[in-house]
Coordinates of C-alpha atoms in Angstrom, one line a residue:
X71 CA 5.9 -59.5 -3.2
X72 CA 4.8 -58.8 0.3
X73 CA 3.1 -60.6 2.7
X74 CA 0.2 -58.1 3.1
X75 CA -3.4 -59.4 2.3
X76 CA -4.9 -58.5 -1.0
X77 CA -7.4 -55.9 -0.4
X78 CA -11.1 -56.2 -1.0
X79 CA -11.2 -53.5 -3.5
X80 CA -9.3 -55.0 -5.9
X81 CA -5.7 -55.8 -6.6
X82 CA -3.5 -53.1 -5.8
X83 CA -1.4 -53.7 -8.7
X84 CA -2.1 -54.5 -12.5
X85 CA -0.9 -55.9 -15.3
X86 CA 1.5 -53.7 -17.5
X87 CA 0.4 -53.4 -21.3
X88 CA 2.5 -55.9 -22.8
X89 CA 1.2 -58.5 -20.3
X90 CA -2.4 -58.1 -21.7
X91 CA -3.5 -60.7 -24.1
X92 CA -3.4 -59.5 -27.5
X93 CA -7.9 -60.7 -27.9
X94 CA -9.8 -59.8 -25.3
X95 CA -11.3 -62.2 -22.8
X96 CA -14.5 -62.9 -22.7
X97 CA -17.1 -65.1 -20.1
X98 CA -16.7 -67.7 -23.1
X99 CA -12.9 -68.2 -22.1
X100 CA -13.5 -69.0 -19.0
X101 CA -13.7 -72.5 -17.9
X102 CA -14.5 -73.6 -13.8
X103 CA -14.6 -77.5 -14.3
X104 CA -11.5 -80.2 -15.6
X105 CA -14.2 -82.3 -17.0
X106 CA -16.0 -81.8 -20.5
X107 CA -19.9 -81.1 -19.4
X108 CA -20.5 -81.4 -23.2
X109 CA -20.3 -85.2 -22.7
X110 CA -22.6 -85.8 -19.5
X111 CA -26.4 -85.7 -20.5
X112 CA -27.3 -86.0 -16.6
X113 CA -26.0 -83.3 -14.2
X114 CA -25.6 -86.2 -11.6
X115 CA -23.2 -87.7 -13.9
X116 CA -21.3 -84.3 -14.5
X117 CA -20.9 -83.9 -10.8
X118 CA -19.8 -87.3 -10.3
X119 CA -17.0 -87.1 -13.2
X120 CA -16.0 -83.8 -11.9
X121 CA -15.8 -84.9 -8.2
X122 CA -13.4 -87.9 -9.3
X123 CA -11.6 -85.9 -11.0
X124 CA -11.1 -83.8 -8.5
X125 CA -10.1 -86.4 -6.1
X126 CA -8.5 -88.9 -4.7
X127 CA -10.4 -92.6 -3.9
X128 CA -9.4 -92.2 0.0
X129 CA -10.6 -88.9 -0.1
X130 CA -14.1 -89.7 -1.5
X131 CA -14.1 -92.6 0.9
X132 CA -13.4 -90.3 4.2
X133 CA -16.0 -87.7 2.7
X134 CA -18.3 -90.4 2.6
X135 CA -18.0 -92.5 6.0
X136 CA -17.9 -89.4 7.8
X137 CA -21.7 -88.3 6.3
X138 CA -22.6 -92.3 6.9
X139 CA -24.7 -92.6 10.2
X140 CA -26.4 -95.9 9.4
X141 CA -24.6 -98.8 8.6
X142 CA -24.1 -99.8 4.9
X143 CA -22.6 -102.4 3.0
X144 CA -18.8 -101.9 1.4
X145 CA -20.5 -102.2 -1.9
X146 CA -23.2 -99.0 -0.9
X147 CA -20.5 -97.0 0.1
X148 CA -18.2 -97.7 -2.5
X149 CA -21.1 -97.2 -5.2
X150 CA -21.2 -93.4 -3.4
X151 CA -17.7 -93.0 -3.7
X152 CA -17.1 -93.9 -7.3
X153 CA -14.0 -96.7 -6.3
X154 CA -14.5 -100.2 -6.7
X155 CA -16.1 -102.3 -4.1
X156 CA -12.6 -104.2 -3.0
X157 CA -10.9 -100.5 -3.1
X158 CA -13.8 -99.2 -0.3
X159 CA -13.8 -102.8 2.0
X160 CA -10.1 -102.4 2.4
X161 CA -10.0 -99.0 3.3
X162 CA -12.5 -99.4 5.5
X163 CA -11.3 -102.3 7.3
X164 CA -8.2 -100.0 8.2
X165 CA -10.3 -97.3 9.4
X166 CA -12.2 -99.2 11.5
X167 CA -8.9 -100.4 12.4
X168 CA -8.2 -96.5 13.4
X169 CA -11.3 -96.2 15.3
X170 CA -12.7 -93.9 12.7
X171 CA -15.2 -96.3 11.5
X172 CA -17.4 -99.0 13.0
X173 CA -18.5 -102.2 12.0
X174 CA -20.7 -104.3 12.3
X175 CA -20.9 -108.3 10.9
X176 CA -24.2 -109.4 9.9
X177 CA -26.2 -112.8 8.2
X178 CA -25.7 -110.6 5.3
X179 CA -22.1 -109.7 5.7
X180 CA -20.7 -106.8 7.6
X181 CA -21.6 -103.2 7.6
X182 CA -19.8 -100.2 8.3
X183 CA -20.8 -96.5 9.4
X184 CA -18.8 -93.5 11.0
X185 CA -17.8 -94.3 14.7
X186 CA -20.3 -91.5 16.3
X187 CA -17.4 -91.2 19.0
X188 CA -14.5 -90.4 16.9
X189 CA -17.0 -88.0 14.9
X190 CA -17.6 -86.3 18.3
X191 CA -14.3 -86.1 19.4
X192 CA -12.9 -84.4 15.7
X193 CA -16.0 -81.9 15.8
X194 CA -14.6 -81.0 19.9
X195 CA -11.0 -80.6 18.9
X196 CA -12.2 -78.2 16.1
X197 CA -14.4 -76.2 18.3
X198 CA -11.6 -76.0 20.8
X199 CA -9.5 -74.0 18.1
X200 CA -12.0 -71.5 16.9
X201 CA -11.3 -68.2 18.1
X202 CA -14.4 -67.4 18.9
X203 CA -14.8 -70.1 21.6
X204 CA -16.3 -68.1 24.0
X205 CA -18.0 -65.9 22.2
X206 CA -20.3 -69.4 20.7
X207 CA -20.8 -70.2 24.5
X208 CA -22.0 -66.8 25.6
X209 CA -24.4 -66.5 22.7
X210 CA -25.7 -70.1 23.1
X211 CA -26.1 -69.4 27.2
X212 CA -28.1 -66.6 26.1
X213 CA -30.2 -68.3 24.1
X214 CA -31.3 -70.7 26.1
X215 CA -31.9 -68.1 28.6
X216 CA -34.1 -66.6 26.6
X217 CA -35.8 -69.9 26.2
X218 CA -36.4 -70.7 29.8
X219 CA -37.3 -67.0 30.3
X220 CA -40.2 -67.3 27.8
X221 CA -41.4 -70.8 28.7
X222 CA -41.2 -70.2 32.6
X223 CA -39.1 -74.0 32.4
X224 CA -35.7 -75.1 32.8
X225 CA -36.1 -77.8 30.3
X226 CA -37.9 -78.0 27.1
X227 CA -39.0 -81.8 27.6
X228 CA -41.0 -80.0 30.5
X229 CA -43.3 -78.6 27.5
X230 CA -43.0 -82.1 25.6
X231 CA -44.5 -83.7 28.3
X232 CA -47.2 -81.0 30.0
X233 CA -50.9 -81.1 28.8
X234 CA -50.4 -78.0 27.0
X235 CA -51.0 -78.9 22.8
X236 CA -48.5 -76.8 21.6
X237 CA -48.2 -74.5 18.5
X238 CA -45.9 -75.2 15.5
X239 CA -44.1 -72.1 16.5
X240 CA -43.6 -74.0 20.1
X241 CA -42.5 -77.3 18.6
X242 CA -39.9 -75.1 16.8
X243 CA -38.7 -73.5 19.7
X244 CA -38.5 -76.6 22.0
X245 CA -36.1 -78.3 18.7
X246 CA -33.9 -74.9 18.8
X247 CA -33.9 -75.5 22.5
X248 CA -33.1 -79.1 22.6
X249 CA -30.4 -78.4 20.0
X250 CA -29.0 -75.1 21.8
X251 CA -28.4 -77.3 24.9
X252 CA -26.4 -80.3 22.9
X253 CA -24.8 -77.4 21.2
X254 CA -23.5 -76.2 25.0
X255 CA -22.7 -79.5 25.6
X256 CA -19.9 -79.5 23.0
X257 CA -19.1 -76.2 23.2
X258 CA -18.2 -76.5 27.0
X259 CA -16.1 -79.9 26.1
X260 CA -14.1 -78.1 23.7
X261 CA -13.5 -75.2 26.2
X262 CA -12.2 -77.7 28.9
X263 CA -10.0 -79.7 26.1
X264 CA -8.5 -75.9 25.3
X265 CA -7.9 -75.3 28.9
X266 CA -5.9 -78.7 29.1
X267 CA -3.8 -77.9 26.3
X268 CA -3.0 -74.6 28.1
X269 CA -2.1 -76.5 31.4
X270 CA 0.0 -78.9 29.6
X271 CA 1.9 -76.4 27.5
X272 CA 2.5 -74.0 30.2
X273 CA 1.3 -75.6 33.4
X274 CA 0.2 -73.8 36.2
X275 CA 2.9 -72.5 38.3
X276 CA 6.5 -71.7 37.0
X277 CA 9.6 -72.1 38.6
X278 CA 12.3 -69.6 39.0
X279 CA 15.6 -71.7 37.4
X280 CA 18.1 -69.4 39.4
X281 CA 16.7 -68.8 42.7
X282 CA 14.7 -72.2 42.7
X283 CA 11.7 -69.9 43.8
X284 CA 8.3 -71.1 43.3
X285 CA 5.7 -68.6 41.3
X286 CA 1.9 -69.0 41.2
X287 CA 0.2 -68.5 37.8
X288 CA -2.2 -65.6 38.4
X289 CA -5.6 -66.4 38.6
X290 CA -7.4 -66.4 35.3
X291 CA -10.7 -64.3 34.2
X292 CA -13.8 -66.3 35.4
X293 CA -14.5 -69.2 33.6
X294 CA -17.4 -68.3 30.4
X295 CA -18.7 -72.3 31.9
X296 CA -20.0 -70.7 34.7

């Protein structure tokens, strides 16, 4: 066995003769799901079977929380999740706990949603190890060059707010736009929090352990911020 990836043609070896089944397979052999569709009616009802299956309760509950941007009641959420209503309130109380979620105690009881902050932070420390870091930054800074260039403006609320009704194709354009720039935002964030980890792993000058002589990193490419 090597350690090669399987190629895209095919694989590069095949089953010998004897290995074959002795009835050929057919699309009718072939089952994708753990859970009997036969017995679901509703396809709402298959997905939900096969997702719990496929599952565990905590994991339902992050995959939850984490699309949850309004606050909702342990028994909402745990409806969504397929656990029991005691099941989600305890695990959420420890995420909250965490900092992962937030909540919030109301005349009606208390409500929980994702904590937009932690959300923001996880989505940073993702883009921070893409590979293709800069290359997101560069095409982003281009398209909002494009933007500005075709507006004559520097910011699309400029449009928002001019007398100028504007098209549905210009509404479009100043959404892209608004979005392009939040997209920057993080993108930048995550380029600094990569810097950091460099700095911290390797620092930025090294010293010589015989000699004791002091050597200065040399100076990086310019910065894709700028």
């Amino acid at each position: 066995m090597t350690d090669e990836p399987p190629s895209p043609d095919g694989p590069d070896e095949f089953p010998t003769e004897e290995e074959l089944p002795d009835e050929p397979v057919t699309v009718d052999d072939i089952d994708p799901f753990t859970v009997d569709d036969g017995a679901f009616e509703d396809i709402d009802d298959f997905a939900a079977a096969e997702w719990k299956e496929d599952t565990t309760a905590d994991e339902r509950l992050r995959t939850v929380i984490n699309r949850t941007t309004t606050p909702k009641s342990a028994g909402d959420i745990a409806d969504t999740a397929l656990v029991s209503e005691t099941k989600a309130r305890t695990s959420l109380n420890k995420l909250a706990e965490e900092g992962i979620v937030r909540s919030h105690q109301t005349d009606s009881g208390k409500l929980y949603e994702r904590d937009p902050e932690w959300h923001l932070l996880k989505q940073i420390r993702q883009l921070a190890g893409s590979e293709t870091l800069v290359d997101q930054i560069q095409r982003i800074k281009q398209e909002l060059a494009g933007y500005k260039a075709k507006y004559d403006s520097t910011e699309p609320e400029e449009l928002l707010v001019s007398d100028k009704e504007l098209t549905p194709e210009e509404l479009d354009d100043v959404s892209h736009w608004r979005t392009a720039k939040r997209e920057l935002t993080h993108l930048r964030a995550a380029y600094r929090l990569k810097e950091a980890k460099e700095h911290a792993y390797t620092g930025p000058e090294s010293r010589d352990k015989q000699s004791g002589k002091q050597t200065t990193a040399p100076d990086r490419e310019q910065s894709p911020l700028q």
